[in-house]
Amino acid sequence: MIANQVKKHPKPHHQKLNKGDIAFNIVNYTVFLLITLACVFPFYYLFINTISSNELVSQGRIQLIPHQIHFENYVQVLKINGIFDALLVSVARTVLGTIWTVGGCAFLGYLVTKQEMWLRKLWYRLIVVTMYFSAGLIPWYLNLRNLGLVDNFWVYVIPGLVSPYNVILVKTFIEGLPGSLEESATLDGAGYTRVFVSVIFPLITPILATLCIFSAVGQWNSFTDTMMLMPSGNYYTLQYLLYKYQNEASSLAALVRTTQDSSAMANLATRQTSLSVQMTVAMVVTFPILLVYPFFQRYFVKGIMIGAVKG
């Protein structure tokens, strides 16, 4: 029978590691374990200091293990006036800014791959040049002011429509896709927009997830634009409040203590200090982006590698 005539391939056997390979693996895993601990420990240290006795924290006695655990710091910090409005602004700018940036960079990256685009090389080079040259801070501010974007929420969203680095990633990724897919859609009468939405967009999901990470983290962590473009105090972000609180932690701690009842005031473990306020606000600001990042992490390496190497 045919099945009997087919030669069975021998099962692959694992190559036996020699002493040099074993030593290399031990060193390799040890180094990466130490790097992982170095990255994780600051967040762990910050968290245990926010849930430990504020008196012990101020004395520097909390190092590895929390003591006298409580969550009063989070309860009191979340009562700070304006913090939920700032949280709403941060979430809104992160979501809208990410959608705006990813959509704009993806479509522009697709357009500059079209040979028939008018002055394609010129426009692409002008986009890339902005990565290396800038008019400066003052012209940037004057331009946004003349456009009416100062003290305007959309200043967080509109200027980020095009990111040169993101356009390059998308362009390189699309150039690595089979051209026959787009040609078949074009023969059926589809235009550029329809081809992009129906054919290209579903195929570039890994690079789009990478752009989402870049944009979301950048939008969430940004605070300097708030400092320069919101002089009236409108649309403060959570990160800018953190910046203010870091500089005014002592007065803020006193303000928080006035909202605590007498029993909490009598307990030194939960009494607010400038250090406890700084650490708690920093944890509140950091925690949301830490939750979002792992969901996109599996696309990150694939998107960067495929988008960076053509062919």
PDB file of N, CA and C in Angstrom, residues 106-165:
ATOM      1  N   ALA A 106      -1.831  55.601   9.362  1.00  0.00           N
ATOM      2  CA  ALA A 106      -2.042  54.396   8.559  1.00  0.00           C
ATOM      3  C   ALA A 106      -2.448  54.757   7.140  1.00  0.00           C
ATOM      4  N   PHE A 107      -3.382  55.690   6.983  1.00  0.00           N
ATOM      5  CA  PHE A 107      -3.837  56.044   5.635  1.00  0.00           C
ATOM      6  C   PHE A 107      -2.751  56.794   4.867  1.00  0.00           C
ATOM      7  N   LEU A 108      -2.024  57.688   5.535  1.00  0.00           N
ATOM      8  CA  LEU A 108      -0.948  58.399   4.851  1.00  0.00           C
ATOM      9  C   LEU A 108       0.184  57.445   4.477  1.00  0.00           C
ATOM     10  N   GLY A 109       0.494  56.504   5.367  1.00  0.00           N
ATOM     11  CA  GLY A 109       1.510  55.514   5.040  1.00  0.00           C
ATOM     12  C   GLY A 109       1.112  54.669   3.846  1.00  0.00           C
ATOM     13  N   TYR A 110      -0.190  54.400   3.698  1.00  0.00           N
ATOM     14  CA  TYR A 110      -0.674  53.668   2.528  1.00  0.00           C
ATOM     15  C   TYR A 110      -0.558  54.505   1.265  1.00  0.00           C
ATOM     16  N   LEU A 111      -0.898  55.787   1.350  1.00  0.00           N
ATOM     17  CA  LEU A 111      -0.873  56.647   0.163  1.00  0.00           C
ATOM     18  C   LEU A 111       0.536  56.815  -0.398  1.00  0.00           C
ATOM     19  N   VAL A 112       1.534  56.955   0.474  1.00  0.00           N
ATOM     20  CA  VAL A 112       2.893  57.185  -0.035  1.00  0.00           C
ATOM     21  C   VAL A 112       3.512  55.920  -0.627  1.00  0.00           C
ATOM     22  N   THR A 113       2.798  54.807  -0.594  1.00  0.00           N
ATOM     23  CA  THR A 113       3.278  53.608  -1.291  1.00  0.00           C
ATOM     24  C   THR A 113       2.779  53.573  -2.731  1.00  0.00           C
ATOM     25  N   LYS A 114       1.882  54.479  -3.089  1.00  0.00           N
ATOM     26  CA  LYS A 114       1.308  54.480  -4.439  1.00  0.00           C
ATOM     27  C   LYS A 114       2.222  55.256  -5.394  1.00  0.00           C
ATOM     28  N   GLN A 115       2.702  54.583  -6.417  1.00  0.00           N
ATOM     29  CA  GLN A 115       3.592  55.211  -7.384  1.00  0.00           C
ATOM     30  C   GLN A 115       2.891  56.340  -8.140  1.00  0.00           C
ATOM     31  N   GLU A 116       1.584  56.237  -8.314  1.00  0.00           N
ATOM     32  CA  GLU A 116       0.855  57.240  -9.083  1.00  0.00           C
ATOM     33  C   GLU A 116       0.481  58.477  -8.272  1.00  0.00           C
ATOM     34  N   MET A 117       0.820  58.501  -7.001  1.00  0.00           N
ATOM     35  CA  MET A 117       0.511  59.676  -6.175  1.00  0.00           C
ATOM     36  C   MET A 117       1.318  60.881  -6.655  1.00  0.00           C
ATOM     37  N   TRP A 118       0.649  62.021  -6.781  1.00  0.00           N
ATOM     38  CA  TRP A 118       1.266  63.248  -7.279  1.00  0.00           C
ATOM     39  C   TRP A 118       2.367  63.716  -6.324  1.00  0.00           C
ATOM     40  N   LEU A 119       3.598  63.851  -6.840  1.00  0.00           N
ATOM     41  CA  LEU A 119       4.760  64.296  -6.061  1.00  0.00           C
ATOM     42  C   LEU A 119       4.945  63.431  -4.809  1.00  0.00           C
ATOM     43  N   ARG A 120       4.798  62.143  -4.972  1.00  0.00           N
ATOM     44  CA  ARG A 120       4.867  61.214  -3.835  1.00  0.00           C
ATOM     45  C   ARG A 120       6.190  61.317  -3.090  1.00  0.00           C
ATOM     46  N   LYS A 121       7.293  61.305  -3.809  1.00  0.00           N
ATOM     47  CA  LYS A 121       8.603  61.343  -3.176  1.00  0.00           C
ATOM     48  C   LYS A 121       8.828  62.651  -2.428  1.00  0.00           C
ATOM     49  N   LEU A 122       8.348  63.750  -3.007  1.00  0.00           N
ATOM     50  CA  LEU A 122       8.514  65.044  -2.346  1.00  0.00           C
ATOM     51  C   LEU A 122       7.764  65.082  -1.031  1.00  0.00           C
ATOM     52  N   TRP A 123       6.489  64.684  -1.054  1.00  0.00           N
ATOM     53  CA  TRP A 123       5.698  64.713   0.182  1.00  0.00           C
ATOM     54  C   TRP A 123       6.288  63.778   1.238  1.00  0.00           C
ATOM     55  N   TYR A 124       6.743  62.619   0.826  1.00  0.00           N
ATOM     56  CA  TYR A 124       7.317  61.676   1.781  1.00  0.00           C
ATOM     57  C   TYR A 124       8.594  62.231   2.405  1.00  0.00           C
ATOM     58  N   ARG A 125       9.423  62.852   1.588  1.00  0.00           N
ATOM     59  CA  ARG A 125      10.659  63.434   2.116  1.00  0.00           C
ATOM     60  C   ARG A 125      10.376  64.596   3.052  1.00  0.00           C
ATOM     61  N   LEU A 126       9.365  65.386   2.747  1.00  0.00           N
ATOM     62  CA  LEU A 126       9.000  66.492   3.640  1.00  0.00           C
ATOM     63  C   LEU A 126       8.514  65.963   4.986  1.00  0.00           C
ATOM     64  N   ILE A 127       7.819  64.835   4.964  1.00  0.00           N
ATOM     65  CA  ILE A 127       7.369  64.225   6.222  1.00  0.00           C
ATOM     66  C   ILE A 127       8.558  63.744   7.037  1.00  0.00           C
ATOM     67  N   VAL A 128       9.512  63.096   6.377  1.00  0.00           N
ATOM     68  CA  VAL A 128      10.673  62.552   7.076  1.00  0.00           C
ATOM     69  C   VAL A 128      11.560  63.664   7.623  1.00  0.00           C
ATOM     70  N   VAL A 129      11.667  64.781   6.890  1.00  0.00           N
ATOM     71  CA  VAL A 129      12.533  65.885   7.323  1.00  0.00           C
ATOM     72  C   VAL A 129      12.099  66.416   8.679  1.00  0.00           C
ATOM     73  N   THR A 130      10.801  66.391   8.957  1.00  0.00           N
ATOM     74  CA  THR A 130      10.317  66.929  10.238  1.00  0.00           C
ATOM     75  C   THR A 130      10.801  66.120  11.435  1.00  0.00           C
ATOM     76  N   MET A 131      11.331  64.921  11.205  1.00  0.00           N
ATOM     77  CA  MET A 131      11.907  64.146  12.296  1.00  0.00           C
ATOM     78  C   MET A 131      13.219  64.746  12.782  1.00  0.00           C
ATOM     79  N   TYR A 132      13.887  65.500  11.924  1.00  0.00           N
ATOM     80  CA  TYR A 132      15.228  65.995  12.236  1.00  0.00           C
ATOM     81  C   TYR A 132      15.270  67.505  12.449  1.00  0.00           C
ATOM     82  N   PHE A 133      14.302  68.231  11.907  1.00  0.00           N
ATOM     83  CA  PHE A 133      14.316  69.687  12.010  1.00  0.00           C
ATOM     84  C   PHE A 133      12.978  70.175  12.542  1.00  0.00           C
ATOM     85  N   SER A 134      13.056  71.169  13.407  1.00  0.00           N
ATOM     86  CA  SER A 134      11.851  71.750  13.990  1.00  0.00           C
ATOM     87  C   SER A 134      11.992  73.270  14.038  1.00  0.00           C
ATOM     88  N   ALA A 135      10.869  73.957  13.908  1.00  0.00           N
ATOM     89  CA  ALA A 135      10.901  75.425  13.943  1.00  0.00           C
ATOM     90  C   ALA A 135      11.231  75.945  15.335  1.00  0.00           C
ATOM     91  N   GLY A 136      10.979  75.168  16.353  1.00  0.00           N
ATOM     92  CA  GLY A 136      11.263  75.598  17.714  1.00  0.00           C
ATOM     93  C   GLY A 136      10.002  75.737  18.539  1.00  0.00           C
ATOM     94  N   LEU A 137      10.184  75.956  19.831  1.00  0.00           N
ATOM     95  CA  LEU A 137       9.067  75.987  20.770  1.00  0.00           C
ATOM     96  C   LEU A 137       8.167  77.204  20.563  1.00  0.00           C
ATOM     97  N   ILE A 138       8.781  78.387  20.391  1.00  0.00           N
ATOM     98  CA  ILE A 138       7.987  79.614  20.260  1.00  0.00           C
ATOM     99  C   ILE A 138       7.151  79.614  18.991  1.00  0.00           C
ATOM    100  N   PRO A 139       7.706  79.309  17.789  1.00  0.00           N
ATOM    101  CA  PRO A 139       6.847  79.220  16.603  1.00  0.00           C
ATOM    102  C   PRO A 139       5.748  78.163  16.741  1.00  0.00           C
ATOM    103  N   TRP A 140       6.075  77.057  17.405  1.00  0.00           N
ATOM    104  CA  TRP A 140       5.066  76.029  17.632  1.00  0.00           C
ATOM    105  C   TRP A 140       3.905  76.573  18.450  1.00  0.00           C
ATOM    106  N   TYR A 141       4.206  77.315  19.517  1.00  0.00           N
ATOM    107  CA  TYR A 141       3.164  77.878  20.364  1.00  0.00           C
ATOM    108  C   TYR A 141       2.364  78.939  19.610  1.00  0.00           C
ATOM    109  N   LEU A 142       3.048  79.814  18.883  1.00  0.00           N
ATOM    110  CA  LEU A 142       2.356  80.873  18.144  1.00  0.00           C
ATOM    111  C   LEU A 142       1.439  80.285  17.079  1.00  0.00           C
ATOM    112  N   ASN A 143       1.894  79.238  16.443  1.00  0.00           N
ATOM    113  CA  ASN A 143       1.071  78.600  15.417  1.00  0.00           C
ATOM    114  C   ASN A 143      -0.211  78.032  16.018  1.00  0.00           C
ATOM    115  N   LEU A 144      -0.094  77.338  17.153  1.00  0.00           N
ATOM    116  CA  LEU A 144      -1.280  76.773  17.788  1.00  0.00           C
ATOM    117  C   LEU A 144      -2.195  77.872  18.318  1.00  0.00           C
ATOM    118  N   ARG A 145      -1.615  78.964  18.802  1.00  0.00           N
ATOM    119  CA  ARG A 145      -2.453  80.062  19.292  1.00  0.00           C
ATOM    120  C   ARG A 145      -3.221  80.709  18.146  1.00  0.00           C
ATOM    121  N   ASN A 146      -2.565  80.925  16.998  1.00  0.00           N
ATOM    122  CA  ASN A 146      -3.240  81.521  15.852  1.00  0.00           C
ATOM    123  C   ASN A 146      -4.334  80.612  15.292  1.00  0.00           C
ATOM    124  N   LEU A 147      -4.163  79.312  15.482  1.00  0.00           N
ATOM    125  CA  LEU A 147      -5.192  78.367  15.041  1.00  0.00           C
ATOM    126  C   LEU A 147      -6.337  78.240  16.045  1.00  0.00           C
ATOM    127  N   GLY A 148      -6.239  78.949  17.173  1.00  0.00           N
ATOM    128  CA  GLY A 148      -7.293  78.914  18.172  1.00  0.00           C
ATOM    129  C   GLY A 148      -7.322  77.655  19.011  1.00  0.00           C
ATOM    130  N   LEU A 149      -6.187  77.006  19.135  1.00  0.00           N
ATOM    131  CA  LEU A 149      -6.136  75.748  19.873  1.00  0.00           C
ATOM    132  C   LEU A 149      -5.656  75.900  21.316  1.00  0.00           C
ATOM    133  N   VAL A 150      -5.223  77.093  21.724  1.00  0.00           N
ATOM    134  CA  VAL A 150      -4.836  77.311  23.116  1.00  0.00           C
ATOM    135  C   VAL A 150      -6.094  77.334  23.971  1.00  0.00           C
ATOM    136  N   ASP A 151      -6.039  76.657  25.114  1.00  0.00           N
ATOM    137  CA  ASP A 151      -7.212  76.478  25.979  1.00  0.00           C
ATOM    138  C   ASP A 151      -8.332  75.752  25.251  1.00  0.00           C
ATOM    139  N   ASN A 152      -7.960  74.843  24.381  1.00  0.00           N
ATOM    140  CA  ASN A 152      -8.922  74.061  23.603  1.00  0.00           C
ATOM    141  C   ASN A 152      -8.549  72.586  23.738  1.00  0.00           C
ATOM    142  N   PHE A 153      -9.519  71.742  24.030  1.00  0.00           N
ATOM    143  CA  PHE A 153      -9.230  70.324  24.223  1.00  0.00           C
ATOM    144  C   PHE A 153      -8.614  69.695  22.992  1.00  0.00           C
ATOM    145  N   TRP A 154      -8.982  70.157  21.798  1.00  0.00           N
ATOM    146  CA  TRP A 154      -8.529  69.524  20.554  1.00  0.00           C
ATOM    147  C   TRP A 154      -7.053  69.757  20.286  1.00  0.00           C
ATOM    148  N   VAL A 155      -6.402  70.588  21.099  1.00  0.00           N
ATOM    149  CA  VAL A 155      -4.957  70.743  20.935  1.00  0.00           C
ATOM    150  C   VAL A 155      -4.229  69.465  21.336  1.00  0.00           C
ATOM    151  N   TYR A 156      -4.888  68.615  22.107  1.00  0.00           N
ATOM    152  CA  TYR A 156      -4.307  67.325  22.467  1.00  0.00           C
ATOM    153  C   TYR A 156      -4.406  66.308  21.327  1.00  0.00           C
ATOM    154  N   VAL A 157      -5.290  66.541  20.390  1.00  0.00           N
ATOM    155  CA  VAL A 157      -5.622  65.539  19.381  1.00  0.00           C
ATOM    156  C   VAL A 157      -5.126  65.917  17.991  1.00  0.00           C
ATOM    157  N   ILE A 158      -5.487  67.111  17.521  1.00  0.00           N
ATOM    158  CA  ILE A 158      -5.237  67.489  16.129  1.00  0.00           C
ATOM    159  C   ILE A 158      -3.747  67.541  15.773  1.00  0.00           C
ATOM    160  N   PRO A 159      -2.861  68.156  16.578  1.00  0.00           N
ATOM    161  CA  PRO A 159      -1.446  68.212  16.175  1.00  0.00           C
ATOM    162  C   PRO A 159      -0.779  66.844  16.038  1.00  0.00           C
ATOM    163  N   GLY A 160      -1.357  65.821  16.625  1.00  0.00           N
ATOM    164  CA  GLY A 160      -0.759  64.495  16.552  1.00  0.00           C
ATOM    165  C   GLY A 160      -1.264  63.647  15.404  1.00  0.00           C
ATOM    166  N   LEU A 161      -1.938  64.272  14.434  1.00  0.00           N
ATOM    167  CA  LEU A 161      -2.495  63.511  13.312  1.00  0.00           C
ATOM    168  C   LEU A 161      -1.420  62.748  12.555  1.00  0.00           C
ATOM    169  N   VAL A 162      -0.279  63.382  12.314  1.00  0.00           N
ATOM    170  CA  VAL A 162       0.794  62.757  11.537  1.00  0.00           C
ATOM    171  C   VAL A 162       2.043  62.652  12.407  1.00  0.00           C
ATOM    172  N   SER A 163       2.541  61.446  12.536  1.00  0.00           N
ATOM    173  CA  SER A 163       3.815  61.189  13.200  1.00  0.00           C
ATOM    174  C   SER A 163       4.755  60.570  12.172  1.00  0.00           C
ATOM    175  N   PRO A 164       5.843  61.241  11.804  1.00  0.00           N
ATOM    176  CA  PRO A 164       6.714  60.728  10.731  1.00  0.00           C
ATOM    177  C   PRO A 164       7.197  59.305  10.973  1.00  0.00           C
ATOM    178  N   TYR A 165       7.590  58.993  12.187  1.00  0.00           N
ATOM    179  CA  TYR A 165       8.092  57.654  12.481  1.00  0.00           C
ATOM    180  C   TYR A 165       7.013  56.606  12.257  1.00  0.00           C
TER     181      TYR A 165
END
